[in-house]
Short mmCIF file of C-alpha atoms and ligand atoms in Angstrom, two decimals:
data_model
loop_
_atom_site.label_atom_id
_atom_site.label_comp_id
_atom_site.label_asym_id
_atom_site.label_seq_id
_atom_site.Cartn_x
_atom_site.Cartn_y
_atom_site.Cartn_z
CA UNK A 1 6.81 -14.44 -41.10
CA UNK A 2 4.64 -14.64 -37.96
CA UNK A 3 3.51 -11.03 -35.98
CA UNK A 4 7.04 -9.52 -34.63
CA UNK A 5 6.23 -8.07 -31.29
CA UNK A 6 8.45 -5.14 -28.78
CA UNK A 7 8.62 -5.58 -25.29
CA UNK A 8 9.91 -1.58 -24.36
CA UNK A 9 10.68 -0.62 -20.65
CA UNK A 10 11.49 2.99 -20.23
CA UNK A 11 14.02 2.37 -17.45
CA UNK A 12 15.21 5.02 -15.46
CA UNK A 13 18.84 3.49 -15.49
CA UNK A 14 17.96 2.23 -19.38
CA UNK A 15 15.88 1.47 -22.24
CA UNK A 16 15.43 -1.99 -23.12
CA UNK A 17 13.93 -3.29 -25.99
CA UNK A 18 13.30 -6.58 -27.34
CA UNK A 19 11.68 -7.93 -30.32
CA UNK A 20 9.87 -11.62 -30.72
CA UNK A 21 8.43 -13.80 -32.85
CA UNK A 22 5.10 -15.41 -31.94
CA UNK A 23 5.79 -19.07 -32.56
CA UNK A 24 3.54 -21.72 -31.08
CA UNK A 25 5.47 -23.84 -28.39
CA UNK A 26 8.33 -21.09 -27.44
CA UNK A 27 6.94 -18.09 -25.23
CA UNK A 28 10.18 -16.41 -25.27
CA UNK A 29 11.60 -16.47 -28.95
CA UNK A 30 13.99 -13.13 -29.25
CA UNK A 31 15.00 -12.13 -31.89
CA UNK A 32 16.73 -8.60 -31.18
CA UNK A 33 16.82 -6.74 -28.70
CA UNK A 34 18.71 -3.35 -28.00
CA UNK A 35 19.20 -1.61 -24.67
CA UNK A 36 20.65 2.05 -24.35
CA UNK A 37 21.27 4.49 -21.42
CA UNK A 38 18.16 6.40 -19.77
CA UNK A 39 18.19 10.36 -19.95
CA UNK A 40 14.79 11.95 -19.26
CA UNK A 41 13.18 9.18 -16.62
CA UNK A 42 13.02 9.97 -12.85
CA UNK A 43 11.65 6.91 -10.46
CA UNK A 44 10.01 5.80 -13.65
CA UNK A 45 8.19 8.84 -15.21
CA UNK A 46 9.19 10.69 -17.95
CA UNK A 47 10.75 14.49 -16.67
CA UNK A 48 12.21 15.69 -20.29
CA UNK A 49 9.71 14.18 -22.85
CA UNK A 50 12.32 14.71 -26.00
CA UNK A 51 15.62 13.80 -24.64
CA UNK A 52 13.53 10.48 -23.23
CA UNK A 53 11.79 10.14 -26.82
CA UNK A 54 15.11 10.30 -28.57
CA UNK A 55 16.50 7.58 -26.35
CA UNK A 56 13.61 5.15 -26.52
CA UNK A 57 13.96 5.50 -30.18
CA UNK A 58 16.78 4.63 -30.51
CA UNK A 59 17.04 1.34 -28.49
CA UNK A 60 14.23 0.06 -30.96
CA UNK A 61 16.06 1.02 -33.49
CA UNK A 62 18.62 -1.07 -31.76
CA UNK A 63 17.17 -3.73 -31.51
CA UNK A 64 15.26 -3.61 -35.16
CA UNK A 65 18.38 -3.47 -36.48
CA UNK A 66 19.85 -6.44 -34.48
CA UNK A 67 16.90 -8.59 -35.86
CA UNK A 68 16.50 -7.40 -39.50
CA UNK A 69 12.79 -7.02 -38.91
CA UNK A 70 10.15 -4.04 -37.38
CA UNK A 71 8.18 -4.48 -34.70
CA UNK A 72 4.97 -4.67 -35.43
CA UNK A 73 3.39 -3.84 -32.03
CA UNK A 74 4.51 -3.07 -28.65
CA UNK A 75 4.30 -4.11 -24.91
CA UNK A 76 4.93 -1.49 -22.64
CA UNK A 77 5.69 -1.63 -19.41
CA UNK A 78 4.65 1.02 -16.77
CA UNK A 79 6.02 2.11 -12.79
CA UNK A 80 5.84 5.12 -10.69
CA UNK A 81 4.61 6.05 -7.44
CA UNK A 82 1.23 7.19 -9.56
CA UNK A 83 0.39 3.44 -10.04
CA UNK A 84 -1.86 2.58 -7.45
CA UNK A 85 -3.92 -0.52 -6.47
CA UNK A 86 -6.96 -1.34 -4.47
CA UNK A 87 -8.73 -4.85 -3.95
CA UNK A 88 -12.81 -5.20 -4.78
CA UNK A 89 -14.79 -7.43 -3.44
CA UNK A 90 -18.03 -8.55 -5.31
CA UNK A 91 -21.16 -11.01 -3.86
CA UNK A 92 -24.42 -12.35 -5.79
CA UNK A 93 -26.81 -14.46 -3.31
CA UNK A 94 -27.51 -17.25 -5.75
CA UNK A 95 -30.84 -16.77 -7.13
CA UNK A 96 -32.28 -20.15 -8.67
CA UNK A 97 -34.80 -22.14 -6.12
CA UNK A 98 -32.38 -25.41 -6.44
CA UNK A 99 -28.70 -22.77 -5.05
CA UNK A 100 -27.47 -23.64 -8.18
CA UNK A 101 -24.65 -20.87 -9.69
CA UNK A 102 -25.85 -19.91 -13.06
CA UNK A 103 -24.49 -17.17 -15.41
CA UNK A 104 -26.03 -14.55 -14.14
CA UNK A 105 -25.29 -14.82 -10.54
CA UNK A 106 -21.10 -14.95 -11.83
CA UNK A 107 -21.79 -12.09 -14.03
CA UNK A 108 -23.72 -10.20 -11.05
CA UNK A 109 -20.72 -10.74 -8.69
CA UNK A 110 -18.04 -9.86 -11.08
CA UNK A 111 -20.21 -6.30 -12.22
CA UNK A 112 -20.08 -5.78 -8.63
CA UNK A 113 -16.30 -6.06 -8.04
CA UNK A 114 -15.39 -3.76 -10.95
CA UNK A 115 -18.40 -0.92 -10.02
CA UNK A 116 -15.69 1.39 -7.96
CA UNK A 117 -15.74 4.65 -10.47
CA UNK A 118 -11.99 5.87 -10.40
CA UNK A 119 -11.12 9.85 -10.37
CA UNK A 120 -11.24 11.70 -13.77
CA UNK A 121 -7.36 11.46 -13.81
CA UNK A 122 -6.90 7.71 -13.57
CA UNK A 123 -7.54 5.25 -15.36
CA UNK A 124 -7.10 1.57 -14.94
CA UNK A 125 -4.56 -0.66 -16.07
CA UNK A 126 -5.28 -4.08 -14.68
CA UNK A 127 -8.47 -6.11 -13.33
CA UNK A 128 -6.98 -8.88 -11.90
CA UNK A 129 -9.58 -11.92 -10.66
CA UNK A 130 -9.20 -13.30 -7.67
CA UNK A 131 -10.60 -16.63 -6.97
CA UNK A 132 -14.30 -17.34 -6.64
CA UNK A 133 -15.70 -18.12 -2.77
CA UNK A 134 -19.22 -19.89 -2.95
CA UNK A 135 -20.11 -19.54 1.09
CA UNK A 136 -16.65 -18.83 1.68
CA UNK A 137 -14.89 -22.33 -0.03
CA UNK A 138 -12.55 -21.53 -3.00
CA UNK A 139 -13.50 -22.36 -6.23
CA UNK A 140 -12.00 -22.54 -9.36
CA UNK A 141 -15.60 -22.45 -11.62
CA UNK A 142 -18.40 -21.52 -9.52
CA UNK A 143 -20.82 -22.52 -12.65
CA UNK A 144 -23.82 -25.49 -11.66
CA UNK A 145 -21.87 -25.53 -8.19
CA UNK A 146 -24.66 -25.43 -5.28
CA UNK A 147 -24.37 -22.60 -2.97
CA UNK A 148 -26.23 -19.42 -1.85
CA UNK A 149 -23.06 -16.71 -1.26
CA UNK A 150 -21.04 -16.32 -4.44
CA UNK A 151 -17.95 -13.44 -4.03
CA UNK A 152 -15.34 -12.29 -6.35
CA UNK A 153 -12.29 -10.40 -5.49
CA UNK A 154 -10.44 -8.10 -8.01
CA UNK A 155 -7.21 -6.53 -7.57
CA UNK A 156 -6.96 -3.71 -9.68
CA UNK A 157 -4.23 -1.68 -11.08
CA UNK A 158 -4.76 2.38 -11.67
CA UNK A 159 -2.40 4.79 -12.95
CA UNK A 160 -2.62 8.51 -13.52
CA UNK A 161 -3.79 9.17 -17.33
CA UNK A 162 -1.52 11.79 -18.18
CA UNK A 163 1.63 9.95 -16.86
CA UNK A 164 0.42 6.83 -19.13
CA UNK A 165 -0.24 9.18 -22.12
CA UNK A 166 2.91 10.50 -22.52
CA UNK A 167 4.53 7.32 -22.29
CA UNK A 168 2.44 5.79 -25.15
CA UNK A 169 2.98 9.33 -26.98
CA UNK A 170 6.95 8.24 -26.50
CA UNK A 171 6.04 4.91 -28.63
CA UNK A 172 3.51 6.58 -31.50
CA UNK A 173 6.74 8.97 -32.19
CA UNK A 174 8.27 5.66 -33.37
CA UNK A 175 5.44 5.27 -35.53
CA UNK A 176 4.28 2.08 -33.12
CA UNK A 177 1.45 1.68 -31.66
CA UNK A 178 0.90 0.53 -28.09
CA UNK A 179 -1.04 -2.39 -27.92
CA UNK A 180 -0.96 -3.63 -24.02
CA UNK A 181 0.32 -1.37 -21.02
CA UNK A 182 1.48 -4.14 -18.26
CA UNK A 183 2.85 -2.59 -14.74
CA UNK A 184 6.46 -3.66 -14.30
CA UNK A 185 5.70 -5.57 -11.37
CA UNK A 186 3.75 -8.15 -12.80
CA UNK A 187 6.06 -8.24 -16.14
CA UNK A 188 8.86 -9.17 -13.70
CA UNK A 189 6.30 -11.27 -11.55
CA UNK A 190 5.47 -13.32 -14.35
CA UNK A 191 9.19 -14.34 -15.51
CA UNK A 192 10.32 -15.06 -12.31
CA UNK A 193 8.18 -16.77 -10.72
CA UNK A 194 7.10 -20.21 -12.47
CA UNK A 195 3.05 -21.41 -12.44
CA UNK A 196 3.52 -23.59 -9.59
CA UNK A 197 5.65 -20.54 -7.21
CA UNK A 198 2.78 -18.49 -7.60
CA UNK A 199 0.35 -21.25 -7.17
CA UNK A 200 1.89 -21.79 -3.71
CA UNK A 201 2.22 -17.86 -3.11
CA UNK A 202 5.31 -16.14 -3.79
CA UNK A 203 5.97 -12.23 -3.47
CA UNK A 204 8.33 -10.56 -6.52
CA UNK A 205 10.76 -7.72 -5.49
CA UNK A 206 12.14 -5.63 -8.52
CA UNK A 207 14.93 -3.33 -6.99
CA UNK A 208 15.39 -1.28 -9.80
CA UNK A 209 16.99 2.16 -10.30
CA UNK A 210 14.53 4.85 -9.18
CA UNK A 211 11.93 2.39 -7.85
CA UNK A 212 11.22 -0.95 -6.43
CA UNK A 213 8.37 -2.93 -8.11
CA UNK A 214 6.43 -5.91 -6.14
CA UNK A 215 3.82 -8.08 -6.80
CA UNK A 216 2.73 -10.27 -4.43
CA UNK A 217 0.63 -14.16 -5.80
CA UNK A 218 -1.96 -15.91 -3.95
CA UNK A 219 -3.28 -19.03 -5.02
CA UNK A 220 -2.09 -18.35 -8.53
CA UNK A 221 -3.47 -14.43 -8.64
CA UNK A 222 -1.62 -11.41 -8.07
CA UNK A 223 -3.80 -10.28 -4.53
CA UNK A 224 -1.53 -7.05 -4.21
CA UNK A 225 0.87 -5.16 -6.42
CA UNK A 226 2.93 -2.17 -5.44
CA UNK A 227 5.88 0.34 -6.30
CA UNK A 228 8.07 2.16 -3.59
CA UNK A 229 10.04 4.89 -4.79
CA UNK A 230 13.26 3.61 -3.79
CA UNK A 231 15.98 2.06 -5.81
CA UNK A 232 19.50 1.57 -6.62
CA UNK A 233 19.97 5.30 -7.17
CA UNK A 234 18.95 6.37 -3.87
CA UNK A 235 21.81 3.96 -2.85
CA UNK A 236 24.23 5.82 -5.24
CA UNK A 237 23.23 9.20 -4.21
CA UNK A 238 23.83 8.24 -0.69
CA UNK A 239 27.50 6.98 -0.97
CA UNK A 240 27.99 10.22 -3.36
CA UNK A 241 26.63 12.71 -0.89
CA UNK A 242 28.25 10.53 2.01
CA UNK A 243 31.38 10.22 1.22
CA UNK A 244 31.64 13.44 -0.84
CA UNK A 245 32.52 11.13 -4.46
CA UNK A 246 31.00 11.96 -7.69
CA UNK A 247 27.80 9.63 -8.95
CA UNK A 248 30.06 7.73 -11.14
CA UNK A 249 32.63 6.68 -8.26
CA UNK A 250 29.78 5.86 -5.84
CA UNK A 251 27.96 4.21 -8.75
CA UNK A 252 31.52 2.08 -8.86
CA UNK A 253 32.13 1.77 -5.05
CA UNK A 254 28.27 0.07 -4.75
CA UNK A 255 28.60 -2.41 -7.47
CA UNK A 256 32.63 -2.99 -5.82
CA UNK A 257 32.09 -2.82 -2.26
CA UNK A 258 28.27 -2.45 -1.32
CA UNK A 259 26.74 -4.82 0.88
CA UNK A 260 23.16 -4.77 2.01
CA UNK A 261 24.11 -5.31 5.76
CA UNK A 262 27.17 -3.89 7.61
CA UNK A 263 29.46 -6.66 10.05
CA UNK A 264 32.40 -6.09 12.22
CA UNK A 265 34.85 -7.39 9.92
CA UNK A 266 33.90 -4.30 7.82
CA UNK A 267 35.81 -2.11 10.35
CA UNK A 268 38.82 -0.30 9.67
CA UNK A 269 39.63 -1.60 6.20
CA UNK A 270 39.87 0.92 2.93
CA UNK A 271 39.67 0.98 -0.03
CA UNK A 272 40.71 2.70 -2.89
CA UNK A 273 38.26 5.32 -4.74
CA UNK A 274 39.56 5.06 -8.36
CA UNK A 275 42.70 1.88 -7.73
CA UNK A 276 45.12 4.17 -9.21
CA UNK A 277 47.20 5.53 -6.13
CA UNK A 278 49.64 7.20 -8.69
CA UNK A 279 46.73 9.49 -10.08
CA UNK A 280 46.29 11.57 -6.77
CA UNK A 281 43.76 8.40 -5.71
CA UNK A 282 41.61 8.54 -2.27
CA UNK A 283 40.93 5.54 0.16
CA UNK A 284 37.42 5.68 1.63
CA UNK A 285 36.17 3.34 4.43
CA UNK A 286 34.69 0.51 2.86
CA UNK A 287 32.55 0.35 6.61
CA UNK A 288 31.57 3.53 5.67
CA UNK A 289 29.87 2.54 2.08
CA UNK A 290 28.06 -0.13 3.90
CA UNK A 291 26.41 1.54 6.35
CA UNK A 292 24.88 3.94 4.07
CA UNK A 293 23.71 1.29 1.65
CA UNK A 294 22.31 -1.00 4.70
CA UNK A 295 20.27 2.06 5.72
CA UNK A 296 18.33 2.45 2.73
CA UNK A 297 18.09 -0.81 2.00
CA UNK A 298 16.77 -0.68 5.69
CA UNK A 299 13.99 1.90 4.83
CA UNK A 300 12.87 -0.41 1.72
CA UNK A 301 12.27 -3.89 3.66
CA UNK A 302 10.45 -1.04 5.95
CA UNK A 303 8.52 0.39 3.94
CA UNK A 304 7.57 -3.38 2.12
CA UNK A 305 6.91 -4.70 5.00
CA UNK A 306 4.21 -1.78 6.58
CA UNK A 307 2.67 -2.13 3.09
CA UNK A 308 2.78 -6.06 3.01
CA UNK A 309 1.38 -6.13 6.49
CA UNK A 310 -1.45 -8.50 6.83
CA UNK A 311 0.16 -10.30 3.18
CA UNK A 312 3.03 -12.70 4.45
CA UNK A 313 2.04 -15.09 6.90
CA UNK A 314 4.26 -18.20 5.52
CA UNK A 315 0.95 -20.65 5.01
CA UNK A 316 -0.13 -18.40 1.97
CA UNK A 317 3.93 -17.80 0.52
CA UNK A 318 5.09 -21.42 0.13
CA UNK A 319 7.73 -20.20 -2.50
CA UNK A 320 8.95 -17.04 -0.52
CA UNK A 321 10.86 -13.73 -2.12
CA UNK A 322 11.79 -14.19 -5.32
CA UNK A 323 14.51 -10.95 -5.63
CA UNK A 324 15.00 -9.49 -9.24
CA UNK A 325 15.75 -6.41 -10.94
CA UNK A 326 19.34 -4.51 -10.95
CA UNK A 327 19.56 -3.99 -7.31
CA UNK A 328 19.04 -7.52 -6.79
CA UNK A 329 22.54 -8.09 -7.64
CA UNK A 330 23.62 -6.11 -4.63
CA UNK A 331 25.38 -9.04 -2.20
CA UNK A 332 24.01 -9.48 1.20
CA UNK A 333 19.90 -8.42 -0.24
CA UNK A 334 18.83 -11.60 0.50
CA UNK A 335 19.38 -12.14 3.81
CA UNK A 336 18.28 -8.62 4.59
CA UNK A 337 14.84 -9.31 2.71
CA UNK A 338 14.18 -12.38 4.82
CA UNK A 339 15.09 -11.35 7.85
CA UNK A 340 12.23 -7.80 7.46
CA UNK A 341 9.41 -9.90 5.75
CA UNK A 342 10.23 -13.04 8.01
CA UNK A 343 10.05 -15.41 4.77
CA UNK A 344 12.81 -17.33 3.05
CA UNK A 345 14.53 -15.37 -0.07
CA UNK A 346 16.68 -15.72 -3.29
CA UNK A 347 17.07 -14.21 -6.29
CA UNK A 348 14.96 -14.71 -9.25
CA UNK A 349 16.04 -17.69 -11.60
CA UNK A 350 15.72 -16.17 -15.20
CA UNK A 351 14.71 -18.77 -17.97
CA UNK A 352 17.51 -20.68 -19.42
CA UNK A 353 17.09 -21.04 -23.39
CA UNK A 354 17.83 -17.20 -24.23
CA UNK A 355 21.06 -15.77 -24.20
CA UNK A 356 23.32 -15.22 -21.65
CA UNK A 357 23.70 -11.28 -21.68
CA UNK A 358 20.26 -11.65 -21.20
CA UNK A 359 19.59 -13.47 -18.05
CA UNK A 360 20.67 -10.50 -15.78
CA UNK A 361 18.22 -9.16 -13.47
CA UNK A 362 18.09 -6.00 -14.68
CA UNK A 363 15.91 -7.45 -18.03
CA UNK A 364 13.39 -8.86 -16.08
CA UNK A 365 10.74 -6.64 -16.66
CA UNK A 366 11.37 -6.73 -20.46
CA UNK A 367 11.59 -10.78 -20.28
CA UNK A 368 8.28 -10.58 -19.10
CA UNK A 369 6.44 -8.12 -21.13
CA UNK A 370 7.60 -10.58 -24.06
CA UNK A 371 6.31 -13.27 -22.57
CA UNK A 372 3.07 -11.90 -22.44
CA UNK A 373 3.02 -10.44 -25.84
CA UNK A 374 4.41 -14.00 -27.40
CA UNK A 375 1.75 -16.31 -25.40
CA UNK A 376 -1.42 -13.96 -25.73
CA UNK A 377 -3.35 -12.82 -23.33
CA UNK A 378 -5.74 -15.43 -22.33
CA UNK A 379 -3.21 -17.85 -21.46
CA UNK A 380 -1.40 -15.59 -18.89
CA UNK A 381 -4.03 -15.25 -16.20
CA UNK A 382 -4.64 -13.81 -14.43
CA UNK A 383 -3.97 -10.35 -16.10
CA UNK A 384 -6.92 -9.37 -18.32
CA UNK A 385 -6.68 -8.10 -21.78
CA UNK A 386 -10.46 -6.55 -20.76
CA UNK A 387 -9.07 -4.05 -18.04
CA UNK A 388 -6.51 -3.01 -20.55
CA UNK A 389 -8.59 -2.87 -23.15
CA UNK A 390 -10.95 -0.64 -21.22
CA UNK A 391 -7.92 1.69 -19.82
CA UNK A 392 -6.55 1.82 -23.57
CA UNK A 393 -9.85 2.44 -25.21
CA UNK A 394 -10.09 5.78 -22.68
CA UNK A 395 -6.82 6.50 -23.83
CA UNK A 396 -7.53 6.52 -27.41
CA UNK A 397 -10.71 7.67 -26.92
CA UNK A 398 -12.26 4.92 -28.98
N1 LIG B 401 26.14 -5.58 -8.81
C1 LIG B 401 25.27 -4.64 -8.42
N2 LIG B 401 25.19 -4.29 -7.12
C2 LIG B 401 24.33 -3.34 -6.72
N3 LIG B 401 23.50 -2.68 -7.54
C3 LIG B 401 23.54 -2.99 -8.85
C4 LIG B 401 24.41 -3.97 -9.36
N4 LIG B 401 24.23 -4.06 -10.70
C5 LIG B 401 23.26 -3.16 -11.01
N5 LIG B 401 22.85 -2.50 -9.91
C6 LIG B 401 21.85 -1.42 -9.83
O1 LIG B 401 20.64 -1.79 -10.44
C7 LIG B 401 19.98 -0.62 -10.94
C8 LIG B 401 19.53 -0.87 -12.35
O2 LIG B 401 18.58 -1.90 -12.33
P1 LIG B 401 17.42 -2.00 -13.42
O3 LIG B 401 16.60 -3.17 -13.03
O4 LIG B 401 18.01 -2.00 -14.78
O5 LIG B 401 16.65 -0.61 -13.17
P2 LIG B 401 15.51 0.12 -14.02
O6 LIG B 401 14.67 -0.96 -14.62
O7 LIG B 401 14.77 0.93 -12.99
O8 LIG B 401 16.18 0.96 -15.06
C9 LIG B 401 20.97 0.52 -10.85
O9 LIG B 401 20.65 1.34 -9.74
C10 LIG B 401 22.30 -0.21 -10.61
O10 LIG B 401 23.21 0.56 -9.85
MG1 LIG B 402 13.12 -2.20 -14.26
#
């Protein structure tokens, strides 16, 4: 039996788990998976440590169970407003008479890019390499190029240590250990976008519960990764407080009647809160659950697109929005993301090849922590095992 690997996502909506088998030639080869309802999360941290525990527990257990095997080690995923992200730029002047780019001058660059010291708190969870520039031309390999201006860019990842910690404290009470932390962004990123999307540039939108994940590729390489703390919850706490209706009717009345715009032929029709008029039922405006949804959904492409500013000038996005996560699912989101980043959209196409239950939106941060554990690390560029590696080691202390 080859190494059985977990992705886990501690959703705030739910915990998904699934297990796979490394086996050369299929990078996503499940073999259980089990996915259970969230207590304990808020906009993707943990807020009750136990009740959370107990929960992610029990999907692995889930999804052990489902596959007859244990898990051997885990992939876990990581969002939050903590998680933030800065880009590093590193230069060498080329140093051999003849401007040819030796080791040195690549490794001179690259110690440059990664120098920025973080606070004591944080700790980083991705280097991501950017492509070379020898006197400003891209290059794949600067090595025995000639040139005298070498640069590297890095986008990096950070995270606040204690937030990380207690997540990875959540997976040793399993009696797991956590082998790679991946930000849900570029979990999602990698699953639904294809090699050739993000070689042309493509930005990934994961409108989940209590946040919205991006990632945004350039030439291949994430160049920007982000997390708003808005998601599908803030649109169910909005109908709820609206219209005065419980979180489980306005939960019900988004998935039924939410749209992510509001049009005219919304006005003046009804409908019914519960569909049982003979049970004391109420009619709300269905106008009225539109507009509320529109205006958060309003706020999001807002607050993408001040953050994205500079990003998404069409030459460097051939492939667009790709849409994915829960919210995703929400009709009209589409035209509404185009229309604020000025780019064509659509929603993520999950692989085909794994079963249907699973090609919803909502597992495509768990698709792609698989993914990652079942091809290895060196093959999915551009996130590198080193940065994690480095942020773990802190961790661990080792
Ligand atoms: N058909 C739908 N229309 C609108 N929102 C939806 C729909 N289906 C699911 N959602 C929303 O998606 C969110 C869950 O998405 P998910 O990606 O699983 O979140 P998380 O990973 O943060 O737990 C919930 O807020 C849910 O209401
Ligand atoms: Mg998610």
């Amino acid at each position: 039996m080859n190494k059985i690997i977990a992705a886990v996502e501690i959703g705030t909506s739910k915990m998904k788990v699934l297990l796979g088998e490394i086996r050369s030639q299929q990078a996503l080869n499940v073999v259980g998976f089990g996915s259970i309802e969230s207590f304990g999360v808020k906009k993707g941290e943990l807020v009750n440590f136990k009740v959370a525990s107990e929960q992610v527990h029990l999907a692995i257990d889930l999804a052990e169970k489902s596959a007859g095997v244990q898990a051997e080690e885990v992939y876990l995923s990581v969002t939050g407003s903590h998680l933030g992200g800065s880009f590093n730029l590193g230069s060498a002047r080329v140093s051999s008479a003849d401007n040819v780019v030796v080791r040195n001058d690549v490794a001179r660059a690259i110690e440059e890019a990664k120098r920025k010291e973080l606070l004591d708190d944080r700790i980083y969870v991705h280097f991501i390499q950017n492509p070379f520039h020898l006197d400003g031309r891209p290059v794949e390999d600067p090595l025995n190029l000639q040139g005298s201006l070498l640069e590297v860019g890095y986008w990096s990842v950070d995270g606040d240590e204690k937030v990380i910690k207690d997540l990875l404290h959540v997976i040793n009470g399993y009696g797991l250990e956590v082998g790679h932390v991946i930000a849900s962004s570029l979990a999602s990123g990698e699953i639904a976008t294809s090699r050739a999307d993000r070689k042309a540039g493509a930005l990934v939108i994961d409108f989940g519960a209590g946040a919205t994940d991006y990632v945004l590729y350039r030439d291949g390489c994430a160049a920007k990764t982000g997390v708003v703390p808005i998601g599908g919850d803030h649109l169910t706490n909005d109908i709820s407080m609206g219209l005065r209706v419980d979180e489980r009717h306005a939960e019900s009345l988004k998935k039924e009647h939410g749209r992510a715009f509001c049009g005219e032929e919304d006005d003046d029709l009804r409908v019914w809160l519960i569909g049982n008029k003979m049970i004391g039922d109420r009619d709300v405006s269905r106008k009225a659950i539109r507009q509320v949804v529109a205006a958060r959904v309003e706020e999001l492409f807002q607050i993408l697109a001040e953050e994205l500013e500079g990003y998404l000038e069409p030459d460097h996005l051939g492939s667009g929005i790709h849409l994915t996560g829960g919210g995703s699912l929400l009709p009209g989101i589409t035209e509404v993301a185009s229309s604020a980043l000025g780019l064509p959209a659509k929603r993520a196409e999950l692989p085909t090849g794994i079963v249907e239950e699973l090609r919803n939106p909502e597992f495509a941060t768990v698709l792609g922590l698989l993914h990652f554990g079942l091809t290895g690390q060196s093959q999915v560029n551009p996130v590198r095992s080193k940065g994690i590696g480095r942020a773990l080691a802190k961790i661990f202390g080792r």
